[in-house]
mmCIF file of C-alpha atoms and ligand atoms in Angstrom:
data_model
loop_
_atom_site.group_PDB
_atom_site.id
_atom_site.type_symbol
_atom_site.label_atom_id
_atom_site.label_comp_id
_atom_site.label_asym_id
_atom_site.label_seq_id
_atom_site.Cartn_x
_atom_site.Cartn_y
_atom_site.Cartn_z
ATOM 1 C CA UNK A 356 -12.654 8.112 -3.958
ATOM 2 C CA UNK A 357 -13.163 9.750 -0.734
ATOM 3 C CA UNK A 358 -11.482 9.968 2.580
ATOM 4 C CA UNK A 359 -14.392 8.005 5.253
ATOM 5 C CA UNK A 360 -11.481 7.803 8.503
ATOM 6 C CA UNK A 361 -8.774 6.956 10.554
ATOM 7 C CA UNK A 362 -8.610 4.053 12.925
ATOM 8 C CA UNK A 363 -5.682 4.167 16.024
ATOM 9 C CA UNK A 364 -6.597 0.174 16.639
ATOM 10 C CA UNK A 365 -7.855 -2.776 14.904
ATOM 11 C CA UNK A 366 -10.882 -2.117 17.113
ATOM 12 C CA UNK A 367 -11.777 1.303 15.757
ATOM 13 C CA UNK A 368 -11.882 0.072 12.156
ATOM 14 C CA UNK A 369 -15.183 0.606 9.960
ATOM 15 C CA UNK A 370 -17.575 -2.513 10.424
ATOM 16 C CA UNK A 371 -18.904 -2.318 6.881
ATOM 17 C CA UNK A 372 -19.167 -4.937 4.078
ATOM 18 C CA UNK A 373 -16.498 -3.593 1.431
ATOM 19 C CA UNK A 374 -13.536 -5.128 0.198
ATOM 20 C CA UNK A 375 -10.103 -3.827 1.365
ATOM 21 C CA UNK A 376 -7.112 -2.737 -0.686
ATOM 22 C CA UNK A 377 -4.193 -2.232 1.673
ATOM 23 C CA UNK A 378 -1.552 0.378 0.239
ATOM 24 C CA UNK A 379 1.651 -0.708 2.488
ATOM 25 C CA UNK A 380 5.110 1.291 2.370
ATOM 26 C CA UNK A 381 8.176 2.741 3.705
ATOM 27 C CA UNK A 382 7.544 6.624 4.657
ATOM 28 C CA UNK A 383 8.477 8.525 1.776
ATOM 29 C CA UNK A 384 7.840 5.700 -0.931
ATOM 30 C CA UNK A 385 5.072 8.044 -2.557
ATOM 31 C CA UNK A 386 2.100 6.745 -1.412
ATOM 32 C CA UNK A 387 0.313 9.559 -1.197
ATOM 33 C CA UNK A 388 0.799 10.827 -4.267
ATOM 34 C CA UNK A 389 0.044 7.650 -5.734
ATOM 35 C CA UNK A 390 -3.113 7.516 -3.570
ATOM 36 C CA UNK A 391 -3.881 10.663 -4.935
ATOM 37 C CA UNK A 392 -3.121 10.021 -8.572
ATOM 38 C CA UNK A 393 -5.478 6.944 -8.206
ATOM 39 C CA UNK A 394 -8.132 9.232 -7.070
ATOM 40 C CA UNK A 395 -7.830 11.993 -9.779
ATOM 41 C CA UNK A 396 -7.461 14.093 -6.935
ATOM 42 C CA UNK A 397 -4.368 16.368 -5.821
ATOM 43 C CA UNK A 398 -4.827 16.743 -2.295
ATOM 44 C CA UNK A 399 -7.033 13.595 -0.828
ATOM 45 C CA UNK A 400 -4.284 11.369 0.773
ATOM 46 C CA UNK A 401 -2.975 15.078 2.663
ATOM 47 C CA UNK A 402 -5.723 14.010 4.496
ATOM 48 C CA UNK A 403 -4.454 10.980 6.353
ATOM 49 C CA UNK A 404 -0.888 13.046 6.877
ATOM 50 C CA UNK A 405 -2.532 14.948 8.994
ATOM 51 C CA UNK A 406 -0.632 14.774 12.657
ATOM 52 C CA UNK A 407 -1.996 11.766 14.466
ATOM 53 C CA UNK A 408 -3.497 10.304 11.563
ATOM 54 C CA UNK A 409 0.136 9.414 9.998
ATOM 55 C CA UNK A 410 -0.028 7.109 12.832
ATOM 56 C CA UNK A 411 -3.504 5.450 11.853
ATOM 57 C CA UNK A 412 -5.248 3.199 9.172
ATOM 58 C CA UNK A 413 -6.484 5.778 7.017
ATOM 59 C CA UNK A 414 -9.531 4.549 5.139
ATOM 60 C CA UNK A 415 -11.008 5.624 1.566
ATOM 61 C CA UNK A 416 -13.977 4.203 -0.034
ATOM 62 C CA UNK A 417 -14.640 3.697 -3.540
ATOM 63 C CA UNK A 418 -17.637 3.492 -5.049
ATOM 64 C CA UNK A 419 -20.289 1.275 -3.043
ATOM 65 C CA UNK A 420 -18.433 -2.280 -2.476
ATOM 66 C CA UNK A 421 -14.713 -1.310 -1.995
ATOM 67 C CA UNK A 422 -12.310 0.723 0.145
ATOM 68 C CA UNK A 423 -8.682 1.828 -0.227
ATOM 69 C CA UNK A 424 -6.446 1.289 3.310
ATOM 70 C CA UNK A 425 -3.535 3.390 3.657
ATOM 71 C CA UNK A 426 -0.965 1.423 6.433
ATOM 72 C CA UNK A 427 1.018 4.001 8.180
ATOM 73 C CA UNK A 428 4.640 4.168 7.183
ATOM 74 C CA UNK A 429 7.273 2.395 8.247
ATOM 75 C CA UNK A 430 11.166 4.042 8.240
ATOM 76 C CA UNK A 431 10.348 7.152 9.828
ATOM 77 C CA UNK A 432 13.732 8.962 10.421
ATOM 78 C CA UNK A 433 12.230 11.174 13.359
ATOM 79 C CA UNK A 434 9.644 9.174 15.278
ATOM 80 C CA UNK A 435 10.759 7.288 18.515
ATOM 81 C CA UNK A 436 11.859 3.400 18.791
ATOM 82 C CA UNK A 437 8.643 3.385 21.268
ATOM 83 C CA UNK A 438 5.942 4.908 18.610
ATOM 84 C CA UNK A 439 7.288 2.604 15.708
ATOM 85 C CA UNK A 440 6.716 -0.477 17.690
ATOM 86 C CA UNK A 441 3.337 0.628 18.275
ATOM 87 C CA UNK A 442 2.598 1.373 14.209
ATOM 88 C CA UNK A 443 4.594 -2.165 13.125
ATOM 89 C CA UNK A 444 2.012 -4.069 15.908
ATOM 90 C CA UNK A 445 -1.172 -2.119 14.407
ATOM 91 C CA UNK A 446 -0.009 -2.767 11.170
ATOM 92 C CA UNK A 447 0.780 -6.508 11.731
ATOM 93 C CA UNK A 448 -2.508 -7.167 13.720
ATOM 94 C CA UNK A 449 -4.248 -5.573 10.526
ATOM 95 C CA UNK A 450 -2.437 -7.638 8.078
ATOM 96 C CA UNK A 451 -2.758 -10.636 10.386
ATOM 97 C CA UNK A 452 -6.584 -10.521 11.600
ATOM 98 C CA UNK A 453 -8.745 -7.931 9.351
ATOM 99 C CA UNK A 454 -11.311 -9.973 7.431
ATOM 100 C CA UNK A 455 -12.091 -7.344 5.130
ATOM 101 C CA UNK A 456 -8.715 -7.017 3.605
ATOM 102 C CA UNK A 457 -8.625 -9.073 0.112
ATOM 103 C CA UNK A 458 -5.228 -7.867 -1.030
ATOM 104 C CA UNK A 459 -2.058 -5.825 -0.523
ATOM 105 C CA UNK A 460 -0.341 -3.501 -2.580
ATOM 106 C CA UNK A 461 3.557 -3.254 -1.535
ATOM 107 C CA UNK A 462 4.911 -0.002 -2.798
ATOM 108 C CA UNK A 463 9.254 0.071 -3.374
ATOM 109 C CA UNK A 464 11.120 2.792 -4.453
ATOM 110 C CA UNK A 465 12.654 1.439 -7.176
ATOM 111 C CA UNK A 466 16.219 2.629 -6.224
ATOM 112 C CA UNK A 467 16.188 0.881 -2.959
ATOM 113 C CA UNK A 468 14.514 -2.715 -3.649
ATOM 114 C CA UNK A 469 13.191 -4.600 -0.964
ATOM 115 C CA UNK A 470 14.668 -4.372 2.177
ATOM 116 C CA UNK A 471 13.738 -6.562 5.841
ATOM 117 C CA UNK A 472 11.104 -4.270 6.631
ATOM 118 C CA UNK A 473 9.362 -5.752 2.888
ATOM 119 C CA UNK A 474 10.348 -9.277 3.762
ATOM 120 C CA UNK A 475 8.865 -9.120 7.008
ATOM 121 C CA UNK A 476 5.420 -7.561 5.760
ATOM 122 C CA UNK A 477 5.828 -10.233 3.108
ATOM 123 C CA UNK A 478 5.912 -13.016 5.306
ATOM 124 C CA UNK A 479 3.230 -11.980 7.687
ATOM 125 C CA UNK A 480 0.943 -12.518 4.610
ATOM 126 C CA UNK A 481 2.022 -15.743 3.910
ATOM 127 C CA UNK A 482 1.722 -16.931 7.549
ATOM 128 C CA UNK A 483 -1.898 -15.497 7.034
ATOM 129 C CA UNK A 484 -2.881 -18.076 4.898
ATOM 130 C CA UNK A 485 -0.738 -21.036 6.599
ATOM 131 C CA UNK A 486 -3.034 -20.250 10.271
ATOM 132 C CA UNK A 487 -6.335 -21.234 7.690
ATOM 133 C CA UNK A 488 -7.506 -17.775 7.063
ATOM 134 C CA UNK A 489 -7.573 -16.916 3.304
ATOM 135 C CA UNK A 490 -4.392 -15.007 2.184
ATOM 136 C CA UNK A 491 -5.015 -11.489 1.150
ATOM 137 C CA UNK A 492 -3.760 -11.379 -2.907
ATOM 138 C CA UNK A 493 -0.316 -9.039 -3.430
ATOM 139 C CA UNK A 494 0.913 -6.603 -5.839
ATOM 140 C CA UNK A 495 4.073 -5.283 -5.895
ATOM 141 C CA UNK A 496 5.073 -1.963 -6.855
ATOM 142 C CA UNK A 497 8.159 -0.282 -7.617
ATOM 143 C CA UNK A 498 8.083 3.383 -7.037
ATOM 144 C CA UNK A 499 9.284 6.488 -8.660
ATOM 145 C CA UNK A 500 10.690 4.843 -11.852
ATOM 146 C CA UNK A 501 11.193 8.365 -13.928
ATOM 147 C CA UNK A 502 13.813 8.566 -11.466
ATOM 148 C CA UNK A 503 16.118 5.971 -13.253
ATOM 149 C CA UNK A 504 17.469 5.825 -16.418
ATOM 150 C CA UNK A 505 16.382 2.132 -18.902
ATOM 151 C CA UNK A 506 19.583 0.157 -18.170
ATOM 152 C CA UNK A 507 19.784 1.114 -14.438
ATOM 153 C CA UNK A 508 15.915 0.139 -14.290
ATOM 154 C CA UNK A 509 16.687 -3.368 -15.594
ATOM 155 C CA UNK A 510 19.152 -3.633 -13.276
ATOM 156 C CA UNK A 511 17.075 -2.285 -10.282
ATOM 157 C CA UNK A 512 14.357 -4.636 -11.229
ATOM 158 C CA UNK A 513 16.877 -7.432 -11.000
ATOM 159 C CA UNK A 514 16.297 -6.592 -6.796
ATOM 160 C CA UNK A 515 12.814 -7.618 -6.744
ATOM 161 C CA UNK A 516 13.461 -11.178 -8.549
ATOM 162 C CA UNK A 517 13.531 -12.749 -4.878
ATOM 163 C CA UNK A 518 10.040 -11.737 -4.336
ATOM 164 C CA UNK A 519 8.173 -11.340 -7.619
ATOM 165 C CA UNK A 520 8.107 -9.314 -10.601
ATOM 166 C CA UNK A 521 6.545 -5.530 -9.817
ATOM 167 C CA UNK A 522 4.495 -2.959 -11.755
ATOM 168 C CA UNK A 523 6.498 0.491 -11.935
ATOM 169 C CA UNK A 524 4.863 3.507 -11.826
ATOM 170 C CA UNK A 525 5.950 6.752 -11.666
ATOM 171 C CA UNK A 526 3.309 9.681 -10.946
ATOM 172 C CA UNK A 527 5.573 12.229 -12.654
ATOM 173 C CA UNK A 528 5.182 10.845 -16.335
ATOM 174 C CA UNK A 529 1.680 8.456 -15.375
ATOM 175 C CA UNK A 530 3.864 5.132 -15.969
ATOM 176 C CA UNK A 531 1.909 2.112 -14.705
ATOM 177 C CA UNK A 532 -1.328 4.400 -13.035
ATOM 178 C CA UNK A 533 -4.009 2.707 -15.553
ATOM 179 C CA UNK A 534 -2.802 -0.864 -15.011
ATOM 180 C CA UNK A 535 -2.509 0.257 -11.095
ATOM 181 C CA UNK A 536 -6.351 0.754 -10.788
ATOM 182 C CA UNK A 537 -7.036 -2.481 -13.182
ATOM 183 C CA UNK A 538 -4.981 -4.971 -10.552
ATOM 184 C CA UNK A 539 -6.235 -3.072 -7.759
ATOM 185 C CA UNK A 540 -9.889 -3.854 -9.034
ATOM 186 C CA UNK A 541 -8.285 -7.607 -10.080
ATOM 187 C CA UNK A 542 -6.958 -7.774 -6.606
ATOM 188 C CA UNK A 543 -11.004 -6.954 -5.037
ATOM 189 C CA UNK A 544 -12.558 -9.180 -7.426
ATOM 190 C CA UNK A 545 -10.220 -12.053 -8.200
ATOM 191 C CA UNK A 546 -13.068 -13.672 -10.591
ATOM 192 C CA UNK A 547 -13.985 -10.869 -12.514
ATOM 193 C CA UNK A 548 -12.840 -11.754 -16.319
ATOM 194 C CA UNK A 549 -10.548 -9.147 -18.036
ATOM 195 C CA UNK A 550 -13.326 -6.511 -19.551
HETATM 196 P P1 LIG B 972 4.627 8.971 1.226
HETATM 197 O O1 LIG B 972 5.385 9.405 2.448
HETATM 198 O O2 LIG B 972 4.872 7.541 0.914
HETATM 199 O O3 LIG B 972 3.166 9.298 1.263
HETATM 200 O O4 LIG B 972 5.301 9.742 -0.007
HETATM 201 P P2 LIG B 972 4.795 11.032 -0.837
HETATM 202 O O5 LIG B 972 3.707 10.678 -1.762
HETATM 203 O O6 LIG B 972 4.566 12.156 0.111
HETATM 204 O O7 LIG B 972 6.093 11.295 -1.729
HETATM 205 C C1 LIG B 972 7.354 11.553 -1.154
HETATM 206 C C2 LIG B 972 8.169 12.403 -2.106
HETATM 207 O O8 LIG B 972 8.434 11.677 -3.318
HETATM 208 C C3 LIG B 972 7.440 13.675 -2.531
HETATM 209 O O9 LIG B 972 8.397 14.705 -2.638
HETATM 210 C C4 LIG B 972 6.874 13.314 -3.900
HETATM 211 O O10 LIG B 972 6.716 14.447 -4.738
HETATM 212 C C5 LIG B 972 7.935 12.387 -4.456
HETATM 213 N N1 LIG B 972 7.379 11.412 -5.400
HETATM 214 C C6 LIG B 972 6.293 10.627 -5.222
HETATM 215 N N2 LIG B 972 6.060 9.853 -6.312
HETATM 216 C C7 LIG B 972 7.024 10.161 -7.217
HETATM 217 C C8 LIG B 972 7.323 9.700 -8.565
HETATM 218 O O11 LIG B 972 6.653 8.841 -9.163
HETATM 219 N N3 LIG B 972 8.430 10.255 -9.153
HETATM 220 C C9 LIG B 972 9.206 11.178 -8.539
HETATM 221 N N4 LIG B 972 10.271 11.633 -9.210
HETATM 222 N N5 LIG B 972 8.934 11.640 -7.295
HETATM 223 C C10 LIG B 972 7.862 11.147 -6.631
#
């Protein structure tokens, strides 16, 4: 996996023929290091948290026919009402209008469930399809999952009934990594028979 860019506008994206992944989550959730877990790599998705590019769609290809989107954050504590507006619309018009993107991986910290920033994203997708464009596929993730104990995990897990049932991962004991890259391939190439 490498690090190809950062776009500031839907304009500025690449115009290439790959498939897009979009990794979607609250600041914090641990997308970067799950970025960078993906990739094998410690350091890759430091890249796109470079000022400025926190800001951006940061984009990493893979191999020759697909590319990994990082969606800025949402929830940052320090950034002004002004600046989050603009992120949310950049995000939304990606969601809404890239043709490239094929699916979406939601990433949750498991402790906090989905919240109305989730259900919003959520919904965006589903309008997707409902205007006649095809509707990117979804994975949910729950974040950080070393973090709980077995019975408070069931009972976190019970949070995420509403919207589906997610893969947890954790990138401290590897939990869920492998079967992340599988349905992230699954999610490119929706045809492709289990190898
Ligand atoms: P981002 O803002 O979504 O890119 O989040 P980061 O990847 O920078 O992670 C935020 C914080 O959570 C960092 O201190 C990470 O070390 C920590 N973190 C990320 N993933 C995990 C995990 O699976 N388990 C635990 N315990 N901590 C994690």
């Amino acid at each position: 996996m490498q690090f190809h860019g950062s776009a500031p506008s839907l304009a500025a994206c690449p115009r290439w023929a790959r498939t897009e992944i979009a990794l979607a989550g609250r600041s914090n959730v641990g997308k970067s290091s799950l970025l960078n877990a993906l990739a094998g790599r410690k350091h890759l998705a430091r890249t796109s948290k470079n000022p400025g590019r926190t800001r951006c769609l940061n984009f990493f290809t893979v191999g020759e026919k697909l590319a990994l989107v990082d969606l800025p954050g949402y929830g940052y504590a320090k950034i002004p009402h002004s600046e989050a507006a603009k992120i949310a619309l950049l995000m939304n018009q990606y969601v809404a209008e890239r043709r490239e993107l094929k699916g979406i991986v939601l990433l949750i910290d498991i402790r906090r469930g989905p919240q109305s920033e989730e259900l919003t994203l959520l919904e965006l997708v589903q309008r997707r399809s409902m205007n006649g464009a095809e509707s990117p596929g979804l994975l949910l993730v729950a974040t950080k999952c070393d973090k709980l104990k077995r019975a408070e995990r069931l009972s976190a897990l019970r949070r995420f009934e509403a919207i589906g049932a997610p893969l947890s991962c954790s990138i401290l004991t590897g939990e869920g990594i492998d079967q992340l890259q599988k349905e992230i391939l699954r999610l490119a190439h929706p045809q492709r028979p289990e190898p």
